[in-house]
Each structure stands twice: as C-alpha cells, then as structure tokens.
PDB file of C-alpha atoms in Angstrom:
ATOM      1  CA  UNK A   1      16.924 -23.664  -7.710  1.00  0.00           C
ATOM      2  CA  UNK A   2      13.758 -21.780  -6.756  1.00  0.00           C
ATOM      3  CA  UNK A   3      13.812 -23.317  -3.327  1.00  0.00           C
ATOM      4  CA  UNK A   4      17.408 -22.258  -2.719  1.00  0.00           C
ATOM      5  CA  UNK A   5      16.639 -18.626  -3.635  1.00  0.00           C
ATOM      6  CA  UNK A   6      13.420 -18.831  -1.625  1.00  0.00           C
ATOM      7  CA  UNK A   7      15.236 -20.049   1.471  1.00  0.00           C
ATOM      8  CA  UNK A   8      17.859 -17.308   1.085  1.00  0.00           C
ATOM      9  CA  UNK A   9      15.125 -14.652   0.801  1.00  0.00           C
ATOM     10  CA  UNK A  10      13.308 -15.965   3.865  1.00  0.00           C
ATOM     11  CA  UNK A  11      16.531 -15.947   5.908  1.00  0.00           C
ATOM     12  CA  UNK A  12      17.375 -12.386   4.792  1.00  0.00           C
ATOM     13  CA  UNK A  13      13.814 -11.315   5.611  1.00  0.00           C
ATOM     14  CA  UNK A  14      14.023 -12.810   9.085  1.00  0.00           C
ATOM     15  CA  UNK A  15      17.346 -11.049   9.734  1.00  0.00           C
ATOM     16  CA  UNK A  16      15.869  -7.683   8.741  1.00  0.00           C
ATOM     17  CA  UNK A  17      12.780  -8.309  10.867  1.00  0.00           C
ATOM     18  CA  UNK A  18      15.115  -9.002  13.783  1.00  0.00           C
ATOM     19  CA  UNK A  19      16.984  -5.720  13.179  1.00  0.00           C
ATOM     20  CA  UNK A  20      13.661  -3.893  13.106  1.00  0.00           C
ATOM     21  CA  UNK A  21      12.663  -5.304  16.490  1.00  0.00           C
ATOM     22  CA  UNK A  22      16.105  -4.538  17.897  1.00  0.00           C
ATOM     23  CA  UNK A  23      15.736  -0.939  16.722  1.00  0.00           C
ATOM     24  CA  UNK A  24      12.347  -0.776  18.412  1.00  0.00           C
ATOM     25  CA  UNK A  25      14.084  -1.529  21.721  1.00  0.00           C
ATOM     26  CA  UNK A  26      17.324   0.445  21.290  1.00  0.00           C
ATOM     27  CA  UNK A  27      16.203   3.751  19.769  1.00  0.00           C
ATOM     28  CA  UNK A  28      15.348   6.547  22.217  1.00  0.00           C
ATOM     29  CA  UNK A  29      11.964   8.005  21.161  1.00  0.00           C
ATOM     30  CA  UNK A  30       8.748   7.361  19.248  1.00  0.00           C
ATOM     31  CA  UNK A  31       9.922   8.865  15.965  1.00  0.00           C
ATOM     32  CA  UNK A  32      13.198   6.939  15.787  1.00  0.00           C
ATOM     33  CA  UNK A  33      11.458   3.735  16.730  1.00  0.00           C
ATOM     34  CA  UNK A  34       8.962   4.282  13.934  1.00  0.00           C
ATOM     35  CA  UNK A  35      11.873   4.603  11.515  1.00  0.00           C
ATOM     36  CA  UNK A  36      13.262   1.226  12.489  1.00  0.00           C
ATOM     37  CA  UNK A  37       9.950  -0.577  12.495  1.00  0.00           C
ATOM     38  CA  UNK A  38       8.522   0.967   9.317  1.00  0.00           C
ATOM     39  CA  UNK A  39      11.538   0.245   7.146  1.00  0.00           C
ATOM     40  CA  UNK A  40      13.175  -2.937   8.335  1.00  0.00           C
ATOM     41  CA  UNK A  41       9.930  -4.736   8.986  1.00  0.00           C
ATOM     42  CA  UNK A  42       8.450  -3.801   5.602  1.00  0.00           C
ATOM     43  CA  UNK A  43      11.444  -5.133   3.683  1.00  0.00           C
ATOM     44  CA  UNK A  44      11.814  -8.131   5.982  1.00  0.00           C
ATOM     45  CA  UNK A  45       8.205  -9.182   5.627  1.00  0.00           C
ATOM     46  CA  UNK A  46       8.286  -8.626   1.877  1.00  0.00           C
ATOM     47  CA  UNK A  47      11.376 -10.833   1.697  1.00  0.00           C
ATOM     48  CA  UNK A  48       9.644 -13.622   3.600  1.00  0.00           C
ATOM     49  CA  UNK A  49       6.540 -13.420   1.395  1.00  0.00           C
ATOM     50  CA  UNK A  50       8.615 -13.377  -1.809  1.00  0.00           C
ATOM     51  CA  UNK A  51      10.501 -16.413  -0.566  1.00  0.00           C
ATOM     52  CA  UNK A  52       7.212 -18.152   0.124  1.00  0.00           C
ATOM     53  CA  UNK A  53       6.070 -17.318  -3.423  1.00  0.00           C
ATOM     54  CA  UNK A  54       9.229 -18.903  -4.860  1.00  0.00           C
ATOM     55  CA  UNK A  55       8.561 -22.036  -2.808  1.00  0.00           C
ATOM     56  CA  UNK A  56       4.921 -22.370  -3.804  1.00  0.00           C
ATOM     57  CA  UNK A  57       4.896 -20.941  -7.344  1.00  0.00           C
ATOM     58  CA  UNK A  58       1.580 -19.948  -8.945  1.00  0.00           C
ATOM     59  CA  UNK A  59      -0.639 -21.766  -6.465  1.00  0.00           C
ATOM     60  CA  UNK A  60      -3.308 -20.455  -4.095  1.00  0.00           C
ATOM     61  CA  UNK A  61      -0.723 -19.747  -1.389  1.00  0.00           C
ATOM     62  CA  UNK A  62       1.858 -18.190  -3.696  1.00  0.00           C
ATOM     63  CA  UNK A  63      -0.476 -15.697  -5.378  1.00  0.00           C
ATOM     64  CA  UNK A  64      -1.899 -14.638  -2.024  1.00  0.00           C
ATOM     65  CA  UNK A  65       1.641 -14.036  -0.771  1.00  0.00           C
ATOM     66  CA  UNK A  66       2.277 -11.703  -3.710  1.00  0.00           C
ATOM     67  CA  UNK A  67      -0.967  -9.799  -3.048  1.00  0.00           C
ATOM     68  CA  UNK A  68      -0.044  -9.449   0.632  1.00  0.00           C
ATOM     69  CA  UNK A  69       3.319  -8.014  -0.403  1.00  0.00           C
ATOM     70  CA  UNK A  70       1.717  -5.261  -2.480  1.00  0.00           C
ATOM     71  CA  UNK A  71      -0.704  -4.563   0.345  1.00  0.00           C
ATOM     72  CA  UNK A  72       2.062  -4.224   2.949  1.00  0.00           C
ATOM     73  CA  UNK A  73       4.101  -1.944   0.668  1.00  0.00           C
ATOM     74  CA  UNK A  74       1.067   0.327   0.241  1.00  0.00           C
ATOM     75  CA  UNK A  75      -0.111   0.448   3.851  1.00  0.00           C
ATOM     76  CA  UNK A  76       3.060   0.358   6.013  1.00  0.00           C
ATOM     77  CA  UNK A  77       4.336   3.841   5.098  1.00  0.00           C
ATOM     78  CA  UNK A  78       0.868   5.348   5.458  1.00  0.00           C
ATOM     79  CA  UNK A  79       0.456   4.003   8.978  1.00  0.00           C
ATOM     80  CA  UNK A  80       3.993   5.102   9.954  1.00  0.00           C
ATOM     81  CA  UNK A  81       3.198   8.585   8.686  1.00  0.00           C
ATOM     82  CA  UNK A  82      -0.107   8.716  10.550  1.00  0.00           C
ATOM     83  CA  UNK A  83       1.533   7.558  13.800  1.00  0.00           C
ATOM     84  CA  UNK A  84       4.360  10.098  13.552  1.00  0.00           C
ATOM     85  CA  UNK A  85       1.956  12.938  12.809  1.00  0.00           C
ATOM     86  CA  UNK A  86      -0.465  12.090  15.591  1.00  0.00           C
ATOM     87  CA  UNK A  87       2.405  11.670  18.066  1.00  0.00           C
ATOM     88  CA  UNK A  88       3.593  15.195  17.236  1.00  0.00           C
ATOM     89  CA  UNK A  89       0.074  16.588  17.436  1.00  0.00           C
ATOM     90  CA  UNK A  90      -0.662  15.017  20.805  1.00  0.00           C
ATOM     91  CA  UNK A  91       2.493  16.558  22.240  1.00  0.00           C
ATOM     92  CA  UNK A  92       5.021  13.722  22.420  1.00  0.00           C
ATOM     93  CA  UNK A  93       8.384  15.470  22.829  1.00  0.00           C
ATOM     94  CA  UNK A  94      11.288  14.352  20.629  1.00  0.00           C
ATOM     95  CA  UNK A  95      14.368  12.946  22.321  1.00  0.00           C
ATOM     96  CA  UNK A  96      16.732  15.548  23.877  1.00  0.00           C
ATOM     97  CA  UNK A  97      19.521  14.581  21.460  1.00  0.00           C
ATOM     98  CA  UNK A  98      17.421  15.827  18.533  1.00  0.00           C
ATOM     99  CA  UNK A  99      19.408  18.251  16.353  1.00  0.00           C
ATOM    100  CA  UNK A 100      16.682  20.326  14.678  1.00  0.00           C
ATOM    101  CA  UNK A 101      12.921  20.300  15.034  1.00  0.00           C
ATOM    102  CA  UNK A 102      11.215  22.519  12.508  1.00  0.00           C
ATOM    103  CA  UNK A 103       7.840  20.848  12.716  1.00  0.00           C
ATOM    104  CA  UNK A 104       6.908  21.767  16.299  1.00  0.00           C
ATOM    105  CA  UNK A 105       7.036  25.502  15.501  1.00  0.00           C
ATOM    106  CA  UNK A 106       5.037  25.273  12.278  1.00  0.00           C
ATOM    107  CA  UNK A 107       2.534  22.702  13.468  1.00  0.00           C
ATOM    108  CA  UNK A 108      -0.198  25.207  14.344  1.00  0.00           C
ATOM    109  CA  UNK A 109      -0.188  26.772  10.880  1.00  0.00           C
ATOM    110  CA  UNK A 110      -0.779  23.557   8.948  1.00  0.00           C
ATOM    111  CA  UNK A 111      -4.064  21.821   8.779  1.00  0.00           C
TER     112      UNK A 111
ATOM    113  CA  UNK B   1     -16.172   5.743 -18.219  1.00  0.00           C
ATOM    114  CA  UNK B   2     -12.529   4.847 -18.639  1.00  0.00           C
ATOM    115  CA  UNK B   3     -12.039   5.312 -14.911  1.00  0.00           C
ATOM    116  CA  UNK B   4     -14.929   3.000 -14.077  1.00  0.00           C
ATOM    117  CA  UNK B   5     -13.603   0.283 -16.359  1.00  0.00           C
ATOM    118  CA  UNK B   6     -10.043   0.491 -15.060  1.00  0.00           C
ATOM    119  CA  UNK B   7     -11.251   0.408 -11.459  1.00  0.00           C
ATOM    120  CA  UNK B   8     -13.481  -2.569 -12.236  1.00  0.00           C
ATOM    121  CA  UNK B   9     -10.556  -4.424 -13.829  1.00  0.00           C
ATOM    122  CA  UNK B  10      -8.321  -3.677 -10.831  1.00  0.00           C
ATOM    123  CA  UNK B  11     -10.788  -5.162  -8.323  1.00  0.00           C
ATOM    124  CA  UNK B  12     -11.576  -8.015 -10.702  1.00  0.00           C
ATOM    125  CA  UNK B  13      -7.935  -9.091 -10.841  1.00  0.00           C
ATOM    126  CA  UNK B  14      -7.480  -8.658  -7.097  1.00  0.00           C
ATOM    127  CA  UNK B  15     -10.437 -10.965  -6.511  1.00  0.00           C
ATOM    128  CA  UNK B  16      -9.150 -13.490  -9.044  1.00  0.00           C
ATOM    129  CA  UNK B  17      -5.784 -13.395  -7.279  1.00  0.00           C
ATOM    130  CA  UNK B  18      -7.408 -14.002  -3.921  1.00  0.00           C
ATOM    131  CA  UNK B  19      -9.395 -16.977  -5.194  1.00  0.00           C
ATOM    132  CA  UNK B  20      -6.546 -18.504  -7.226  1.00  0.00           C
ATOM    133  CA  UNK B  21      -6.623 -20.899  -9.162  1.00  0.00           C
ATOM    134  CA  UNK B  22      -9.206 -19.261 -11.444  1.00  0.00           C
ATOM    135  CA  UNK B  23     -12.455 -21.106 -12.187  1.00  0.00           C
ATOM    136  CA  UNK B  24     -15.718 -20.123 -13.879  1.00  0.00           C
ATOM    137  CA  UNK B  25     -17.640 -19.819 -10.601  1.00  0.00           C
ATOM    138  CA  UNK B  26     -14.971 -17.505  -9.204  1.00  0.00           C
ATOM    139  CA  UNK B  27     -15.130 -15.345 -12.323  1.00  0.00           C
ATOM    140  CA  UNK B  28     -18.896 -14.889 -11.846  1.00  0.00           C
ATOM    141  CA  UNK B  29     -18.396 -13.971  -8.193  1.00  0.00           C
ATOM    142  CA  UNK B  30     -15.564 -11.660  -9.221  1.00  0.00           C
ATOM    143  CA  UNK B  31     -17.781  -9.759 -11.668  1.00  0.00           C
ATOM    144  CA  UNK B  32     -20.521  -9.302  -9.059  1.00  0.00           C
ATOM    145  CA  UNK B  33     -18.173  -8.284  -6.261  1.00  0.00           C
ATOM    146  CA  UNK B  34     -16.015  -5.937  -8.301  1.00  0.00           C
ATOM    147  CA  UNK B  35     -19.074  -4.214  -9.815  1.00  0.00           C
ATOM    148  CA  UNK B  36     -20.287  -3.466  -6.301  1.00  0.00           C
ATOM    149  CA  UNK B  37     -16.882  -2.480  -4.925  1.00  0.00           C
ATOM    150  CA  UNK B  38     -15.997  -0.231  -7.837  1.00  0.00           C
ATOM    151  CA  UNK B  39     -19.388   1.486  -7.488  1.00  0.00           C
ATOM    152  CA  UNK B  40     -18.669   2.099  -3.802  1.00  0.00           C
ATOM    153  CA  UNK B  41     -15.054   3.234  -4.164  1.00  0.00           C
ATOM    154  CA  UNK B  42     -15.237   5.353  -7.319  1.00  0.00           C
ATOM    155  CA  UNK B  43     -15.228   8.704  -5.557  1.00  0.00           C
ATOM    156  CA  UNK B  44     -12.611   7.506  -3.060  1.00  0.00           C
ATOM    157  CA  UNK B  45     -10.143   6.400  -5.693  1.00  0.00           C
ATOM    158  CA  UNK B  46     -10.420   9.337  -8.057  1.00  0.00           C
ATOM    159  CA  UNK B  47     -10.430  12.929  -6.939  1.00  0.00           C
ATOM    160  CA  UNK B  48     -12.335  14.642  -9.735  1.00  0.00           C
ATOM    161  CA  UNK B  49     -11.657  18.232  -8.688  1.00  0.00           C
ATOM    162  CA  UNK B  50      -9.870  20.140 -11.428  1.00  0.00           C
ATOM    163  CA  UNK B  51      -6.621  20.953  -9.598  1.00  0.00           C
ATOM    164  CA  UNK B  52      -5.783  17.321  -8.959  1.00  0.00           C
ATOM    165  CA  UNK B  53      -6.343  15.984 -12.430  1.00  0.00           C
ATOM    166  CA  UNK B  54      -3.345  14.237 -13.934  1.00  0.00           C
ATOM    167  CA  UNK B  55      -2.549  16.590 -16.782  1.00  0.00           C
ATOM    168  CA  UNK B  56      -3.502  15.621 -20.310  1.00  0.00           C
ATOM    169  CA  UNK B  57      -0.567  15.288 -22.598  1.00  0.00           C
ATOM    170  CA  UNK B  58       0.575  14.161 -26.016  1.00  0.00           C
ATOM    171  CA  UNK B  59       0.528  10.535 -27.035  1.00  0.00           C
ATOM    172  CA  UNK B  60       4.309  10.041 -26.852  1.00  0.00           C
ATOM    173  CA  UNK B  61       4.416  11.214 -23.271  1.00  0.00           C
ATOM    174  CA  UNK B  62       1.435   9.090 -22.295  1.00  0.00           C
ATOM    175  CA  UNK B  63       3.128   5.962 -23.623  1.00  0.00           C
ATOM    176  CA  UNK B  64       6.363   6.840 -21.811  1.00  0.00           C
ATOM    177  CA  UNK B  65       4.618   7.088 -18.439  1.00  0.00           C
ATOM    178  CA  UNK B  66       4.428   3.363 -17.585  1.00  0.00           C
ATOM    179  CA  UNK B  67       8.104   2.970 -18.457  1.00  0.00           C
ATOM    180  CA  UNK B  68       9.034   5.857 -16.175  1.00  0.00           C
ATOM    181  CA  UNK B  69       6.970   4.157 -13.507  1.00  0.00           C
ATOM    182  CA  UNK B  70       8.934   0.920 -13.940  1.00  0.00           C
ATOM    183  CA  UNK B  71      12.173   2.880 -13.694  1.00  0.00           C
ATOM    184  CA  UNK B  72      10.818   4.544 -10.561  1.00  0.00           C
ATOM    185  CA  UNK B  73      10.054   1.152  -9.003  1.00  0.00           C
ATOM    186  CA  UNK B  74      13.599  -0.014  -9.726  1.00  0.00           C
ATOM    187  CA  UNK B  75      15.180   3.121  -8.252  1.00  0.00           C
ATOM    188  CA  UNK B  76      12.866   2.767  -5.274  1.00  0.00           C
ATOM    189  CA  UNK B  77      13.721  -0.879  -4.572  1.00  0.00           C
ATOM    190  CA  UNK B  78      17.437  -0.093  -4.690  1.00  0.00           C
ATOM    191  CA  UNK B  79      17.045   2.887  -2.331  1.00  0.00           C
ATOM    192  CA  UNK B  80      14.859   0.811  -0.025  1.00  0.00           C
ATOM    193  CA  UNK B  81      17.523  -1.872   0.176  1.00  0.00           C
ATOM    194  CA  UNK B  82      20.240   0.687   0.952  1.00  0.00           C
ATOM    195  CA  UNK B  83      17.996   2.196   3.624  1.00  0.00           C
ATOM    196  CA  UNK B  84      17.683  -1.102   5.375  1.00  0.00           C
ATOM    197  CA  UNK B  85      21.429  -1.715   5.426  1.00  0.00           C
ATOM    198  CA  UNK B  86      21.866   1.794   6.829  1.00  0.00           C
ATOM    199  CA  UNK B  87      19.266   1.378   9.575  1.00  0.00           C
ATOM    200  CA  UNK B  88      20.635  -2.071  10.433  1.00  0.00           C
ATOM    201  CA  UNK B  89      24.122  -0.557  10.822  1.00  0.00           C
ATOM    202  CA  UNK B  90      22.822   2.148  13.141  1.00  0.00           C
ATOM    203  CA  UNK B  91      20.865  -0.349  15.211  1.00  0.00           C
ATOM    204  CA  UNK B  92      23.816  -2.705  15.622  1.00  0.00           C
ATOM    205  CA  UNK B  93      26.500  -0.066  16.335  1.00  0.00           C
ATOM    206  CA  UNK B  94      27.160  -0.040  20.095  1.00  0.00           C
ATOM    207  CA  UNK B  95      27.345   3.772  20.298  1.00  0.00           C
ATOM    208  CA  UNK B  96      24.012   4.232  18.456  1.00  0.00           C
ATOM    209  CA  UNK B  97      25.226   6.871  15.920  1.00  0.00           C
ATOM    210  CA  UNK B  98      22.038   8.866  15.363  1.00  0.00           C
ATOM    211  CA  UNK B  99      21.397  12.617  15.098  1.00  0.00           C
ATOM    212  CA  UNK B 100      17.631  12.757  14.674  1.00  0.00           C
ATOM    213  CA  UNK B 101      15.620  15.803  13.735  1.00  0.00           C
ATOM    214  CA  UNK B 102      12.668  17.066  11.736  1.00  0.00           C
ATOM    215  CA  UNK B 103      13.428  19.277   8.755  1.00  0.00           C
ATOM    216  CA  UNK B 104      11.437  21.171   6.171  1.00  0.00           C
ATOM    217  CA  UNK B 105      11.980  20.185   2.547  1.00  0.00           C
ATOM    218  CA  UNK B 106      10.744  22.209  -0.415  1.00  0.00           C
ATOM    219  CA  UNK B 107       9.028  20.205  -3.157  1.00  0.00           C
ATOM    220  CA  UNK B 108       7.813  21.250  -6.574  1.00  0.00           C
ATOM    221  CA  UNK B 109       5.214  18.533  -7.138  1.00  0.00           C
ATOM    222  CA  UNK B 110       1.640  19.797  -7.265  1.00  0.00           C
ATOM    223  CA  UNK B 111      -0.691  16.828  -7.686  1.00  0.00           C
ATOM    224  CA  UNK B 112      -2.011  14.897  -4.692  1.00  0.00           C
ATOM    225  CA  UNK B 113      -1.016  11.518  -6.056  1.00  0.00           C
ATOM    226  CA  UNK B 114       2.518  12.651  -6.841  1.00  0.00           C
ATOM    227  CA  UNK B 115       2.945  14.004  -3.311  1.00  0.00           C
ATOM    228  CA  UNK B 116       1.519  10.824  -1.819  1.00  0.00           C
ATOM    229  CA  UNK B 117       3.976   8.702  -3.805  1.00  0.00           C
ATOM    230  CA  UNK B 118       6.881  10.922  -2.793  1.00  0.00           C
ATOM    231  CA  UNK B 119       5.934  10.907   0.898  1.00  0.00           C
ATOM    232  CA  UNK B 120       5.398   7.165   1.031  1.00  0.00           C
ATOM    233  CA  UNK B 121       8.616   6.326  -0.768  1.00  0.00           C
ATOM    234  CA  UNK B 122      10.520   8.697   1.504  1.00  0.00           C
ATOM    235  CA  UNK B 123       9.139   6.835   4.493  1.00  0.00           C
ATOM    236  CA  UNK B 124      10.656   3.643   3.134  1.00  0.00           C
ATOM    237  CA  UNK B 125      14.081   5.115   2.256  1.00  0.00           C
ATOM    238  CA  UNK B 126      17.255   5.996   4.205  1.00  0.00           C
ATOM    239  CA  UNK B 127      16.348   7.000   7.745  1.00  0.00           C
ATOM    240  CA  UNK B 128      13.373   9.148   6.849  1.00  0.00           C
ATOM    241  CA  UNK B 129       9.745   9.393   7.804  1.00  0.00           C
ATOM    242  CA  UNK B 130       7.419  11.985   6.336  1.00  0.00           C
ATOM    243  CA  UNK B 131       5.540  13.609   9.187  1.00  0.00           C
ATOM    244  CA  UNK B 132       3.323  16.125   7.441  1.00  0.00           C
ATOM    245  CA  UNK B 133       2.684  17.909   4.156  1.00  0.00           C
ATOM    246  CA  UNK B 134       2.049  21.621   3.848  1.00  0.00           C
ATOM    247  CA  UNK B 135       0.455  21.560   0.437  1.00  0.00           C
ATOM    248  CA  UNK B 136      -0.319  25.254  -0.244  1.00  0.00           C
ATOM    249  CA  UNK B 137       3.277  26.362   0.293  1.00  0.00           C
ATOM    250  CA  UNK B 138       4.832  23.102  -0.923  1.00  0.00           C
ATOM    251  CA  UNK B 139       6.789  21.812   2.067  1.00  0.00           C
ATOM    252  CA  UNK B 140       7.313  18.296   3.336  1.00  0.00           C
ATOM    253  CA  UNK B 141       8.217  17.821   6.993  1.00  0.00           C
ATOM    254  CA  UNK B 142      10.617  14.904   7.150  1.00  0.00           C
ATOM    255  CA  UNK B 143      11.955  13.223  10.265  1.00  0.00           C
ATOM    256  CA  UNK B 144      15.517  12.059   9.629  1.00  0.00           C
ATOM    257  CA  UNK B 145      17.506   9.536  11.604  1.00  0.00           C
ATOM    258  CA  UNK B 146      20.796  11.275  10.973  1.00  0.00           C
ATOM    259  CA  UNK B 147      21.256  14.798   9.590  1.00  0.00           C
ATOM    260  CA  UNK B 148      24.318  16.851   8.849  1.00  0.00           C
ATOM    261  CA  UNK B 149      24.369  20.471  10.037  1.00  0.00           C
ATOM    262  CA  UNK B 150      22.363  22.917   7.954  1.00  0.00           C
ATOM    263  CA  UNK B 151      20.900  20.296   5.627  1.00  0.00           C
ATOM    264  CA  UNK B 152      17.660  21.545   4.092  1.00  0.00           C
ATOM    265  CA  UNK B 153      17.514  19.733   0.786  1.00  0.00           C
ATOM    266  CA  UNK B 154      17.691  15.952   0.587  1.00  0.00           C
ATOM    267  CA  UNK B 155      19.350  14.598  -2.561  1.00  0.00           C
ATOM    268  CA  UNK B 156      16.997  11.621  -2.640  1.00  0.00           C
ATOM    269  CA  UNK B 157      13.966  13.941  -2.845  1.00  0.00           C
ATOM    270  CA  UNK B 158      15.351  15.583  -5.986  1.00  0.00           C
ATOM    271  CA  UNK B 159      15.997  12.158  -7.455  1.00  0.00           C
ATOM    272  CA  UNK B 160      12.433  10.945  -6.850  1.00  0.00           C
ATOM    273  CA  UNK B 161      10.896  14.251  -7.859  1.00  0.00           C
ATOM    274  CA  UNK B 162      12.497  14.240 -11.286  1.00  0.00           C
ATOM    275  CA  UNK B 163      10.959  10.867 -12.103  1.00  0.00           C
ATOM    276  CA  UNK B 164       7.593  11.522 -10.459  1.00  0.00           C
ATOM    277  CA  UNK B 165       7.204  14.737 -12.437  1.00  0.00           C
ATOM    278  CA  UNK B 166       7.478  12.752 -15.645  1.00  0.00           C
ATOM    279  CA  UNK B 167       4.844  10.293 -14.454  1.00  0.00           C
ATOM    280  CA  UNK B 168       2.164  12.439 -12.862  1.00  0.00           C
ATOM    281  CA  UNK B 169       2.586  15.976 -14.214  1.00  0.00           C
TER     282      UNK B 169
END
C-alpha cells in the first residue's frame, strides 16, 4: 500500500518538475521564469521526497528525506525572492508584454 | 531562558533526525553540537527589539495559536497545489496566456515574522513572487503571472493575513 502511494507521489513529483523546467524555457523574462521554477520545482521535489519517505519508512534515509523537505520549503521561496529583488535592482527590464510595473518607480524609496 | 531551551530542543531534534536511528552516542553528540549551535544562533533566530516581539496574550489565545498554525499549513498546502496546476496549465498552453506585472499590495501585519511568513507563502502560491517589502508604509510588491486590469488587492493575501494575525499578533 505504502509503496503504491509512494510511487504515485514520485511520478506526480517528476511531472511537476518537468513542468517547472518547461516553464524555465518557455516564459519570456527572468521574473516569469522564477515563478515557474520556484513553485513547480518546490512541490515536485517535495513530492519525490515524500514518496521516498513512504518507501523507506522511519529509517535513516526516510527521516533525512523528511528533513530535506522542510529545508526546501523554507529556503526555496527565500532564494526566489532574493533573485527577483536583485534582478530588479541591477536593472533587468521586465518583458515588454508586462501589464503594470509599480516596483520600478518606487524602488529608489525603499531600502 | 525559554527561548534558549526551545532553540536547543529544535537543534537537538534536527541532529537526531540527521543521525537516525537514535543511539546513545548520537544523543551525546547531539547535546554537544546543539549547545554550541544554539549559542551561536541565538541572536540570529530571535530579534529581541521591542517592536518585533510576538505580543503577549491571554492563556486561551496562546493555546489556540498552534491550532491556527496547523490550519494555516492546511490552507497553504491546498493553495500551493492549486498554484502548481495553474502554472502547469499556463506552461502547457500553446498561446502562453500570461499577463505579468508587479503590483503593490497593502498589508496590515506588523511583525517581522508574520510578514516573512506571508511573503514566503505568497511566493509558493498562484503565480506570485514577492519582490520586496516596504515595511514602514506596509506594502508588499508582488510579481504576478497573470493580473486582471486594476487589481490592487489579492484575495489570497486577505485569506492568509486573517490567519497569520491570529498566530503572530
């Protein structure tokens, strides 16, 4: 039973990881690419690790997989945020199809 | 003192988890390592300045906080899942239906940790990445994958804020 659910989770995780990579290629600029990679790859990797935990149970490998999951959930959004902010600050222009851009005007006033 | 003990316990259990299955030798190592690490990270983990303190409150509210946190985790996982379906749809659609943009969102949260939670969970939910926080005037700058015209207030922010207020303020 556990192994069936584990396999399903690993397959779902791989599919989401694939979508994340596809987004990285298809989306037009840095910020949109960050969206795809930060979200899909976080959930995909968490799915794979959770599947691994279900396979291994409470063994050395399984518990480490759980710890890695928490660690990825905590760090992935922070790094995405830091990349987006530094891209704006170093003058990377958003794609020309961008609808509104309120950050570029206010950027100087925020520290 | 309570902070030191809780930090020590956190690192202790992380170490035990890393050296699973637990044995006596590992426990001794764990005590030594987590004493050192919690000494080093105490001022990193807790901001002791007065404005950022999680407010003191009555006993009933303090007990309710962990349950609100659990509820928050459940809401978050559900939103995260929806976000991924949404992004996957946009990636796979041949016409690439995106209208990206960066908008300003007003937030009412005051504490650092509440804002950090809100910003990080926004990054993991439907087509959004938090770019910057303007703390004194209370604005989040959020990059959205697809925005409707004239949208300045995201419904998901209100949803998170309501719960986070109960936990951290």
